[in-house]
XYZ file of C-alpha atoms in Angstrom:
707
model
C 0.000 0.000 0.000
C 1.466 3.421 -0.900
C 2.907 5.659 1.737
C 0.548 8.477 2.693
C 2.012 11.942 3.403
C 0.683 14.040 6.247
C 1.652 17.676 5.500
C 2.168 20.119 8.287
C 0.547 23.124 6.579
C 1.496 26.589 7.757
C 4.225 27.108 10.337
C 2.048 29.511 12.338
C -1.043 28.479 14.264
C -4.370 28.603 12.484
C -6.603 31.561 13.305
C -8.847 29.278 15.342
C -6.039 27.759 17.394
C -7.009 29.629 20.556
C -10.461 28.018 20.489
C -8.748 24.752 21.486
C -6.668 25.945 24.402
C -7.643 23.392 27.034
C -6.253 25.381 29.948
C -8.229 27.498 32.322
C -11.362 25.352 32.389
C -13.281 23.923 35.299
C -12.269 20.280 35.046
C -13.163 19.049 38.538
C -13.521 15.262 38.483
C -11.972 15.033 35.028
C -8.973 17.112 36.053
C -8.540 14.977 39.155
C -8.635 11.697 37.258
C -5.541 9.752 38.252
C -5.948 6.835 35.840
C -4.838 8.379 32.530
C -1.069 8.283 32.911
C -0.911 4.857 34.651
C -3.206 3.367 32.013
C -1.224 4.820 29.129
C 1.995 3.587 30.731
C 0.679 0.055 31.117
C -0.683 0.009 27.556
C 2.675 1.196 26.197
C 4.530 -1.489 28.129
C 2.071 -4.184 27.083
C 1.947 -3.470 23.341
C 5.706 -2.996 23.145
C 6.153 -6.413 24.762
C 3.640 -8.046 22.418
C 5.378 -6.433 19.441
C 8.553 -8.364 20.187
C 7.006 -11.358 18.439
C 5.545 -10.772 14.979
C 3.201 -13.767 15.059
C 1.832 -12.864 18.464
C 1.190 -9.260 17.492
C -0.498 -10.241 14.241
C -2.664 -12.756 16.085
C -4.044 -9.998 18.291
C -4.764 -7.718 15.307
C -6.331 -10.534 13.310
C -8.591 -11.562 16.203
C -9.647 -7.939 16.653
C -10.444 -7.432 12.994
C -12.334 -10.726 12.876
C -14.250 -9.697 16.008
C -13.282 -13.051 17.487
C -13.843 -12.471 21.188
C -12.898 -15.995 22.249
C -9.531 -15.904 20.486
C -8.817 -12.382 21.716
C -9.553 -13.434 25.298
C -7.418 -16.554 24.938
C -4.507 -14.476 23.608
C -4.833 -12.124 26.568
C -4.715 -15.086 28.949
C -1.910 -16.914 27.161
C 0.350 -13.859 26.945
C -0.313 -12.634 30.487
C -1.781 -9.292 29.423
C -2.357 -7.429 32.665
C -4.240 -4.428 31.263
C -7.960 -4.467 30.632
C -9.285 -5.732 27.321
C -10.879 -2.333 26.727
C -7.572 -0.452 27.028
C -5.846 -2.777 24.577
C -8.814 -2.714 22.226
C -8.929 1.104 22.183
C -5.228 1.275 21.313
C -5.880 -0.923 18.277
C -9.031 1.055 17.434
C -7.172 4.362 17.414
C -4.546 2.888 15.119
C -7.257 1.547 12.823
C -8.982 4.927 12.566
C -5.755 6.860 12.060
C -4.779 4.511 9.231
C -8.236 4.279 7.728
C -8.941 8.008 7.555
C -5.617 8.849 5.889
C -6.465 6.263 3.225
C -10.075 7.405 2.790
C -9.553 11.176 2.921
C -5.935 11.529 1.861
C -3.433 13.890 3.508
C -4.597 16.096 6.308
C -5.541 19.555 5.000
C -3.607 22.647 5.921
C -6.584 23.965 7.841
C -9.420 22.228 9.562
C -12.921 23.602 10.179
C -13.232 26.074 13.020
C -15.315 25.608 16.121
C -17.906 27.927 14.579
C -18.360 25.449 11.736
C -19.058 22.456 13.956
C -22.847 23.056 13.919
C -22.713 22.806 10.113
C -20.752 19.581 10.480
C -23.492 18.284 12.802
C -26.145 19.190 10.235
C -24.175 17.249 7.618
C -24.207 14.142 9.797
C -27.931 14.483 10.449
C -28.549 14.800 6.697
C -26.518 11.678 5.933
C -27.976 9.530 8.691
C -31.541 10.529 7.787
C -31.056 9.017 4.311
C -30.939 5.224 4.541
C -29.179 4.743 1.207
C -26.668 7.475 1.950
C -25.712 6.189 5.390
C -25.352 2.640 4.040
C -23.087 3.950 1.282
C -20.985 5.754 3.882
C -20.728 2.681 6.116
C -19.836 0.416 3.193
C -17.074 2.733 1.998
C -15.521 2.808 5.482
C -15.904 -0.946 5.961
C -14.362 -1.719 2.562
C -11.611 0.891 2.981
C -12.574 2.196 -0.471
C -11.027 5.629 -0.745
C -12.399 6.352 -4.205
C -15.937 5.479 -3.185
C -15.656 7.457 0.049
C -14.284 10.596 -1.612
C -16.933 10.413 -4.349
C -19.649 10.372 -1.690
C -18.048 13.318 0.098
C -17.769 15.269 -3.146
C -21.428 14.645 -3.908
C -22.284 16.194 -0.563
C -19.858 19.068 -1.134
C -18.387 18.148 2.221
C -14.680 17.889 1.389
C -13.885 20.331 4.189
C -15.324 17.892 6.707
C -13.856 14.698 5.252
C -11.461 13.881 8.093
C -13.969 14.856 10.771
C -16.641 12.722 9.162
C -14.296 9.771 8.728
C -13.099 9.867 12.333
C -16.661 10.019 13.631
C -17.815 7.076 11.512
C -14.684 5.110 12.363
C -14.993 5.869 16.076
C -18.512 4.428 16.108
C -17.383 1.432 14.057
C -14.433 0.567 16.278
C -16.410 1.126 19.460
C -18.898 -1.508 18.309
C -16.044 -3.886 17.542
C -14.554 -3.412 21.006
C -17.952 -4.077 22.548
C -17.909 -7.440 20.777
C -14.262 -8.291 21.404
C -14.303 -7.295 25.070
C -17.957 -7.868 25.878
C -19.794 -10.962 27.114
C -19.217 -14.150 25.169
C -22.927 -14.248 24.343
C -24.256 -11.039 22.793
C -28.024 -10.956 22.700
C -28.390 -8.172 20.148
C -25.295 -6.508 18.785
C -26.090 -3.061 17.319
C -25.663 -2.950 13.553
C -23.112 -0.410 12.305
C -25.620 1.421 10.093
C -28.303 1.380 12.798
C -25.838 2.821 15.299
C -24.919 5.652 12.908
C -28.608 6.410 12.441
C -29.112 6.389 16.201
C -26.204 8.762 16.717
C -27.535 11.028 13.966
C -30.907 11.172 15.696
C -29.176 12.200 18.933
C -27.393 15.022 17.103
C -30.642 16.113 15.470
C -32.199 16.489 18.891
C -29.269 18.651 19.987
C -29.426 20.758 16.811
C -33.040 21.541 17.596
C -31.739 23.373 20.668
C -29.170 25.770 19.139
C -28.564 27.576 22.428
C -27.775 24.293 24.147
C -25.535 23.193 21.282
C -23.618 26.448 21.450
C -23.162 26.141 25.188
C -22.068 22.493 24.880
C -19.411 23.417 22.310
C -18.190 26.352 24.376
C -17.895 24.367 27.603
C -16.382 21.381 25.793
C -13.463 23.521 24.689
C -12.462 24.118 28.296
C -13.123 20.556 29.452
C -15.944 21.666 31.732
C -17.410 18.227 32.235
C -19.793 19.200 35.016
C -21.369 21.974 32.960
C -21.658 19.803 29.854
C -23.152 17.039 31.984
C -25.935 19.400 33.032
C -26.434 20.714 29.493
C -26.818 17.203 28.064
C -29.496 16.193 30.557
C -32.334 14.769 28.495
C -30.085 14.076 25.493
C -28.258 10.881 24.554
C -25.127 11.866 26.417
C -22.796 9.044 25.359
C -23.463 9.347 21.625
C -23.055 13.123 21.671
C -19.883 12.956 23.751
C -18.459 10.344 21.392
C -19.187 12.707 18.501
C -17.414 15.572 20.281
C -14.337 13.455 20.958
C -14.159 12.192 17.374
C -13.693 15.628 15.813
C -11.977 17.343 18.695
C -8.976 15.024 18.671
C -8.547 15.689 14.935
C -8.535 19.412 15.580
C -6.264 19.093 18.603
C -3.640 16.950 16.917
C -3.269 18.880 13.653
C -1.514 21.891 15.274
C 0.622 19.577 17.399
C 2.067 17.616 14.459
C 2.746 20.617 12.196
C 6.355 21.077 13.343
C 7.160 17.583 12.025
C 6.539 18.421 8.397
C 5.313 15.737 6.027
C 4.886 12.859 8.424
C 4.442 9.607 6.515
C 3.517 6.066 7.466
C 2.363 2.898 5.790
C -1.035 1.792 7.105
C -0.049 -1.837 7.614
C 0.143 -4.270 10.515
C 3.923 -4.027 10.305
C 3.727 -0.263 10.833
C 1.356 -0.823 13.765
C 3.889 -3.225 15.236
C 6.691 -0.705 14.755
C 4.657 1.918 16.608
C 3.905 -0.556 19.401
C 7.572 -1.465 19.679
C 8.599 2.200 19.727
C 6.380 2.815 22.746
C 8.808 0.686 24.742
C 10.837 3.853 25.223
C 8.480 4.830 28.018
C 9.584 1.847 30.074
C 12.984 3.492 30.518
C 11.776 7.094 30.266
C 8.319 7.286 31.875
C 8.701 11.006 32.423
C 8.482 11.564 28.649
C 5.011 10.061 28.514
C 3.933 12.266 31.409
C 5.182 15.313 29.502
C 3.362 14.226 26.349
C 0.109 13.758 28.238
C 0.474 17.221 29.707
C 1.325 18.745 26.312
C -1.723 17.209 24.617
C -3.959 18.282 27.475
C -2.734 21.859 27.253
C -2.280 21.762 23.459
C 1.258 22.975 23.923
C 2.922 22.412 20.543
C 6.423 23.317 21.746
C 6.306 20.905 24.700
C 4.783 18.203 22.513
C 7.482 18.596 19.867
C 10.281 18.508 22.416
C 8.941 15.359 24.100
C 8.267 13.527 20.818
C 11.835 14.160 19.685
C 13.248 13.111 23.040
C 11.324 9.831 22.729
C 12.344 9.317 19.091
C 8.724 8.987 17.995
C 8.711 11.519 15.139
C 7.557 8.936 12.612
C 4.594 7.949 14.765
C 3.543 11.393 15.900
C 0.029 11.359 14.402
C -1.130 8.112 15.984
C 0.680 8.983 19.226
C -1.300 12.202 19.541
C -4.600 10.518 18.684
C -4.000 7.736 21.189
C -3.292 10.131 24.065
C -6.158 12.426 23.078
C -8.576 9.526 22.736
C -7.812 8.143 26.202
C -8.064 11.636 27.621
C -11.432 12.137 25.967
C -12.729 8.745 27.127
C -12.182 9.901 30.697
C -13.787 13.257 29.975
C -16.868 11.458 28.648
C -17.005 9.376 31.815
C -17.203 12.652 33.691
C -19.753 14.147 31.296
C -21.870 10.985 31.147
C -21.304 9.244 34.481
C -22.907 5.852 34.877
C -25.979 5.891 37.064
C -24.952 5.254 40.635
C -25.995 1.898 42.022
C -28.784 2.402 44.553
C -28.463 0.165 47.622
C -31.574 -1.903 48.219
C -32.854 -4.735 50.419
C -34.181 -7.305 47.942
C -34.210 -10.837 49.408
C -34.297 -12.912 52.536
C -32.303 -15.827 51.223
C -34.026 -16.838 47.997
C -37.297 -15.080 48.863
C -37.863 -11.698 47.244
C -38.843 -8.760 49.427
C -40.829 -6.514 47.026
C -44.535 -7.289 47.292
C -44.821 -7.372 43.500
C -43.215 -10.837 43.503
C -45.652 -12.282 46.042
C -42.935 -14.361 47.741
C -44.360 -13.589 51.204
C -47.893 -14.143 52.490
C -49.709 -11.420 54.439
C -48.810 -13.393 57.574
C -45.074 -13.165 56.871
C -44.486 -16.761 55.831
C -43.273 -17.784 52.391
C -45.854 -18.212 49.675
C -44.082 -21.382 48.572
C -44.456 -23.873 51.414
C -45.891 -21.450 53.999
C -42.542 -21.435 55.833
C -41.535 -19.308 58.816
C -37.918 -18.236 59.291
C -35.534 -19.591 61.895
C -31.925 -19.326 62.971
C -29.546 -17.096 61.031
C -31.044 -15.702 57.846
C -29.230 -13.897 54.999
C -30.521 -10.402 54.279
C -29.560 -9.887 50.650
C -29.671 -7.003 48.245
C -27.838 -4.542 46.039
C -24.658 -2.639 46.886
C -22.375 -0.516 44.695
C -18.837 -1.698 44.124
C -15.697 0.118 45.203
C -15.919 2.607 42.334
C -19.072 4.260 43.706
C -18.756 8.056 43.680
C -20.205 8.507 47.169
C -19.277 7.009 50.520
C -22.381 5.090 51.579
C -23.494 3.150 54.627
C -26.546 1.074 55.455
C -28.305 -0.551 58.362
C -31.351 -2.629 59.280
C -33.971 -2.114 61.950
C -36.624 -4.482 63.298
C -39.956 -3.857 64.964
C -42.174 -6.478 66.560
C -45.891 -6.886 65.938
C -48.393 -7.230 68.741
C -50.105 -10.649 69.059
C -52.897 -9.361 66.806
C -50.360 -9.334 63.950
C -51.517 -5.861 62.912
C -50.139 -3.359 65.406
C -46.432 -2.627 65.616
C -45.125 -2.385 69.177
C -42.723 0.291 70.374
C -40.098 1.840 68.105
C -37.748 0.254 65.548
C -34.679 -1.431 67.031
C -31.268 -1.241 65.320
C -29.723 -4.484 64.128
C -26.341 -4.145 65.817
C -23.083 -6.070 65.765
C -24.260 -8.593 68.361
C -27.035 -9.651 65.977
C -24.818 -9.961 62.895
C -22.399 -12.901 62.783
C -19.408 -12.569 60.448
C -20.942 -12.204 56.981
C -19.367 -12.375 53.530
C -20.795 -9.423 51.581
C -18.466 -9.546 48.583
C -14.944 -10.121 47.408
C -11.825 -8.052 47.038
C -10.620 -8.547 43.472
C -6.922 -7.815 43.049
C -3.762 -8.578 41.091
C -1.298 -10.953 42.758
C 2.013 -12.215 41.421
C 1.664 -15.995 41.646
C 3.619 -18.727 39.905
C 5.654 -16.202 37.948
C 2.541 -14.500 36.533
C 0.276 -11.626 37.447
C -3.110 -13.169 38.139
C -6.485 -11.745 39.109
C -7.656 -13.404 42.314
C -10.275 -12.735 44.966
C -10.600 -12.857 48.727
C -13.824 -12.851 50.732
C -14.840 -9.434 52.053
C -16.739 -9.588 55.332
C -18.846 -7.608 57.766
C -18.174 -7.933 61.495
C -15.016 -9.995 61.209
C -12.493 -7.670 62.867
C -8.874 -8.153 61.891
C -9.553 -9.978 58.626
C -6.683 -9.086 56.283
C -4.760 -10.460 53.325
C -1.258 -10.059 51.941
C -0.876 -9.457 48.196
C 2.204 -11.058 46.576
C 4.237 -8.638 44.432
C 6.676 -9.272 41.611
C 9.397 -7.291 43.345
C 9.834 -6.589 47.019
C 7.717 -7.631 49.974
C 4.069 -8.549 49.796
C 1.627 -5.668 49.870
C -0.325 -5.495 53.070
C -1.832 -6.277 55.371
C -4.898 -5.226 53.367
C -8.180 -5.207 55.281
C -11.041 -7.308 53.926
C -13.554 -6.404 56.615
C -15.893 -3.570 57.462
C -17.051 -3.280 61.048
C -20.571 -2.627 62.287
C -20.679 0.894 63.698
C -22.954 2.238 66.434
C -26.552 2.176 65.296
C -25.807 -0.894 63.192
C -24.386 1.178 60.323
C -22.197 -0.712 57.866
C -20.012 1.308 55.502
C -19.926 0.061 51.921
C -16.273 -0.788 51.168
C -14.583 1.717 48.827
C -11.457 -0.129 47.709
C -11.019 0.811 44.050
C -7.456 0.066 42.930
C -7.761 -2.896 40.586
C -4.343 -2.632 39.000
C -0.930 -4.199 39.321
C 0.472 -2.985 42.606
C -2.966 -1.853 43.754
C -4.973 -2.988 46.751
C -7.901 -4.243 44.680
C -11.538 -3.367 44.146
C -14.529 -4.332 46.270
C -17.130 -6.332 44.340
C -20.423 -7.054 46.129
C -21.820 -10.578 45.892
C -25.371 -10.033 47.098
C -25.485 -10.434 50.873
C -25.920 -7.326 53.028
C -25.807 -8.993 56.452
C -26.668 -12.268 58.126
C -29.236 -11.764 60.877
C -29.238 -14.047 63.933
C -32.981 -14.180 64.565
C -32.472 -15.820 67.967
C -31.487 -12.337 69.132
C -35.033 -11.229 68.271
C -37.010 -14.205 69.544
C -36.011 -17.359 71.424
C -38.839 -19.082 73.297
C -37.979 -21.721 75.901
C -40.600 -24.051 77.387
C -39.958 -26.598 80.155
C -42.587 -29.349 80.027
C -40.946 -31.536 82.710
C -42.130 -30.134 86.092
C -44.448 -32.411 88.006
C -47.126 -29.787 88.247
C -50.400 -30.571 86.487
C -50.959 -30.504 83.582
C -47.224 -31.256 83.480
C -45.179 -33.250 82.966
C -46.220 -33.681 79.370
C -46.764 -37.299 78.298
C -47.340 -38.741 74.847
C -50.982 -38.153 73.955
C -51.277 -35.055 76.163
C -52.164 -31.737 74.597
C -49.620 -28.930 74.996
C -51.333 -26.312 77.146
C -51.799 -22.758 75.794
C -49.291 -21.453 78.335
C -46.635 -23.732 76.860
C -47.248 -22.772 73.245
C -45.354 -20.278 71.099
C -46.689 -16.791 70.580
C -45.725 -17.073 66.845
C -43.888 -13.721 66.738
C -43.845 -11.494 63.655
C -41.512 -8.630 62.812
C -41.021 -5.847 60.323
C -37.491 -5.528 58.875
C -36.571 -2.129 57.442
C -33.495 -1.059 55.500
C -31.927 2.340 54.990
C -28.876 3.463 53.023
C -27.381 6.923 53.298
C -24.327 8.950 52.487
C -22.021 8.389 55.429
C -23.455 10.330 58.346
C -25.689 12.301 56.012
C -28.773 12.138 53.807
C -30.776 9.007 52.989
C -30.361 7.665 49.453
C -32.732 4.690 49.647
C -34.995 2.844 52.057
C -37.405 -0.077 51.877
C -38.819 -2.759 54.128
C -40.195 -6.259 54.427
C -43.476 -5.419 56.089
C -43.928 -8.718 57.886
C -41.799 -11.787 58.450
C -42.717 -14.756 60.624
C -39.881 -15.878 62.921
C -39.706 -19.000 65.022
C -36.960 -20.088 67.400
C -38.266 -22.473 70.026
C -36.826 -24.893 72.551
C -38.916 -27.494 74.391
C -37.628 -29.605 77.274
C -39.745 -32.711 77.894
C -39.548 -36.396 78.764
C -40.188 -39.351 76.478
C -41.240 -42.909 77.469
C -41.901 -42.310 81.153
C -42.922 -45.970 81.523
C -39.422 -47.147 80.595
C -36.549 -47.213 83.001
C -33.897 -44.774 81.809
C -36.503 -42.650 80.060
C -35.308 -39.992 77.638
C -35.053 -36.302 78.495
C -35.334 -34.370 75.275
C -34.622 -30.765 74.343
C -35.503 -29.707 70.834
C -37.227 -27.217 68.573
C -40.518 -29.161 68.692
C -42.464 -31.569 70.854
C -42.628 -35.071 69.406
C -43.449 -37.825 71.842
C -44.748 -41.369 71.295
C -45.876 -44.231 73.537
C -48.103 -47.330 73.511
C -51.117 -47.495 75.806
C -50.708 -51.246 76.347
C -47.073 -50.863 77.428
C -47.962 -48.122 79.868
C -50.686 -50.321 81.348
C -48.284 -53.263 81.582
C -45.453 -51.350 83.206
C -43.422 -50.824 80.068
C -42.786 -54.392 78.959
C -45.606 -56.701 78.068
C -46.190 -58.973 75.058
C -48.929 -57.746 72.727
C -51.449 -59.845 70.815
C -54.356 -58.030 69.223
C -53.965 -54.254 69.146
C -51.443 -51.503 69.632
C -52.824 -48.125 70.649
C -50.430 -45.372 69.676
C -50.329 -42.312 71.908
C -48.550 -39.329 70.416
C -48.127 -35.588 70.670
C -46.590 -33.513 67.904
C -46.471 -29.774 68.443
C -44.826 -26.766 66.846
C -46.408 -23.503 65.769
C -45.331 -24.364 62.229
C -45.911 -28.122 62.243
C -45.855 -29.280 58.650
C -46.804 -32.941 58.731
C -47.016 -35.970 61.003
C -47.361 -39.682 60.433
C -47.497 -42.769 62.665
C -46.682 -46.255 61.433
C -45.408 -49.727 62.334
C -42.194 -51.292 61.103
C -41.434 -55.005 61.188
C -41.049 -58.285 59.261
C -43.461 -60.633 57.537
C -46.979 -59.605 56.656
C -47.194 -55.874 55.828
C -48.173 -53.929 58.939
C -51.371 -51.871 59.077
C -51.539 -48.662 57.046
C -49.892 -45.593 58.535
C -51.956 -42.934 60.261
C -51.794 -39.347 59.046
C -53.201 -37.260 61.889
C -54.770 -33.880 61.304
C -52.987 -30.746 62.490
C -55.036 -28.142 64.307
C -54.764 -24.400 63.787
C -52.335 -24.089 66.679
C -49.846 -26.531 65.165
C -50.628 -29.690 67.115
C -51.276 -33.274 65.991
C -52.673 -35.375 68.824
C -53.756 -38.987 69.158
C -57.402 -39.531 70.042
C -58.434 -40.551 73.536
C -57.039 -44.004 74.171
C -54.722 -43.770 71.169
C -54.828 -44.690 67.484
C -55.456 -48.450 67.188
C -53.269 -50.668 64.993
C -54.605 -54.203 64.421
C -51.631 -56.564 64.903
C -53.440 -59.899 64.871
C -52.091 -60.875 61.447
C -48.514 -59.935 62.209
C -45.810 -62.575 62.564
C -44.658 -62.996 66.158
C -41.520 -60.862 66.363
C -40.194 -57.507 67.481
C -41.722 -54.382 65.925
C -41.163 -50.643 66.093
C -43.821 -47.971 66.301
C -42.710 -44.693 64.723
C -43.934 -41.121 64.739
C -42.310 -38.701 62.323
C -42.957 -35.029 61.698
C -41.737 -32.108 59.624
C -41.741 -28.376 60.313
C -42.520 -25.461 58.030
C -39.285 -23.623 58.729
C -36.573 -22.119 56.562
C -33.316 -20.264 57.035
C -33.834 -18.604 53.680
C -33.154 -21.400 51.211
C -36.056 -23.837 51.296
C -37.085 -26.072 54.173
C -34.728 -27.056 56.991
C -34.387 -29.912 59.497
C -35.950 -32.732 57.482
C -37.979 -35.241 59.565
C -38.035 -35.390 63.354
C -38.823 -38.773 64.877
C -39.574 -40.769 67.982
C -40.015 -44.535 68.231
C -40.739 -47.320 70.675
C -40.303 -51.079 70.321
C -42.697 -53.861 71.286
C -43.085 -57.602 70.791
C -45.915 -59.540 69.162
C -46.444 -63.050 70.536
C -48.663 -65.842 69.279
C -52.064 -64.403 68.872
C -54.411 -65.045 71.714
C -57.769 -66.720 70.978
C -60.451 -64.374 69.767
């Protein structure tokens, strides 16, 4: 492919040069961004290392151009690329656009459009993207790298003056879509089509053109990097598409004055030339201060400082793509400031697998689960949404509980804070970080906890001692407030970034309700025996609570709040005696009452052969008794059918007076076991717990007595 000249034009600045002086603006968050230079440094080191092997470098470029995300990801893994996929992809994208636009538009003109002509440029884009045939022709020419076809289209529009601006905008959109594929999820549900995306961007510009005062203010504030002002101005517009448009033409206008001192810069738009540029960036490994000076020169549009630094780095031949790369990364960060992602709003969403919002109908009006009618017991996970460590604001959250009166309608007293004594150590996320392991930098994670004081990790480094100790715990403050972790240094040598995993806090519900009943005292109606009804005084009150959640800026204003209006909790302990008629009877302590005996054994002193009938005496009680069954187990002829007793509204299954009769006349003389088994409608947040409870008693069947 022929070498393309890039003339420098006049030696003096263009009359519009002062419009692009980036100094003096209100940059705020953008100005304070500390990622630009470290990211550029790591990209330079990475691509220069990859360029040492021709086949490796070409493999990356080929995978990018083929939009082969799997291969690109595998190459990143295989070659230990420590920078993000997006950073590497943008470096390639900038190279692609720099090459492509020189081929499509030819040498850069001596003068570019002025800032006052940008509205006309916007109108040109709106005109093109409103014509389906025209925008498809434009996209095809760029895709096919057909300079003749592209220039013919531009000539037909009488838009030669805007050729490079138009090309860089179209190419920026094109390469952004490619990076979304290469660095995005392996499964893309609906990838935007190139032409459709151009049409969408054109529609966004049309909306802005309809507000000429806003457009003028956006252009004015953009020239001084006033991201906060532009952010406000673009409220109600498609911010990202408009900011992308601004960056596409602004970097062209910024870089033209900076490269003029280098005369007719030439390069061959080939992979080999890309590799040479990548290799040349290795100079910054030994001279990092030169890259810092270049970043500063581009930011301030200081041609003298830029020229001096380029020459000191020996990058004269690559000056055009060098400028565009730095400007592009700078503008990406400016757009993040102009179009910040919506902040994640903390929210209480689940108790275990059960969703809190009433719209999902996961809870009944009585506070049990709709599926299975389960009450909650033990330690339950309160789950929800938290921002990660990159959140712009320092946030904290807490829970409060309030008990219902026995009527289940009236809340009693005031809300009570869920404090540290009620929250066992809880994993709320992970710390994701780079560690040097096995001779490679690897991304690893460590659990991040609440209420686990002293939890720390050490991060292995390539050189020198391990980094640390690094805390992986946030304590519960007075009032139960838990600060959302703010670690946000996911880079080599950094302390990692907090990534939430869904749990906000584990709640020990025994701190809210723990009912203890002693059914052993010899005081009528106690002690409780199998077949006795549990008296009202010895039954659970079936407590219900409201759980509320609040998140706020640390020590300041509330940002979100919601509540689970009613949850049924049950933590019970019953002490009672089983098999009083047996020597060495069993003293039992458990979450339910489940006691079994045989009327005939009681009458016979505990050990008597049985002939005709067995009368089962049983008591099964729990406020959330799920099921009960009584049956015989033994050899020979199948025993009588099991009994499934009914459960009353209070949660008790009770044998009838005298017991449930089992006819044993047909059974083979042998030993048999009478069983009672029961389940409870309880959960700790992930389906039912405990399984079956049981009690049993053995007896012997002898030769049947005469009828």
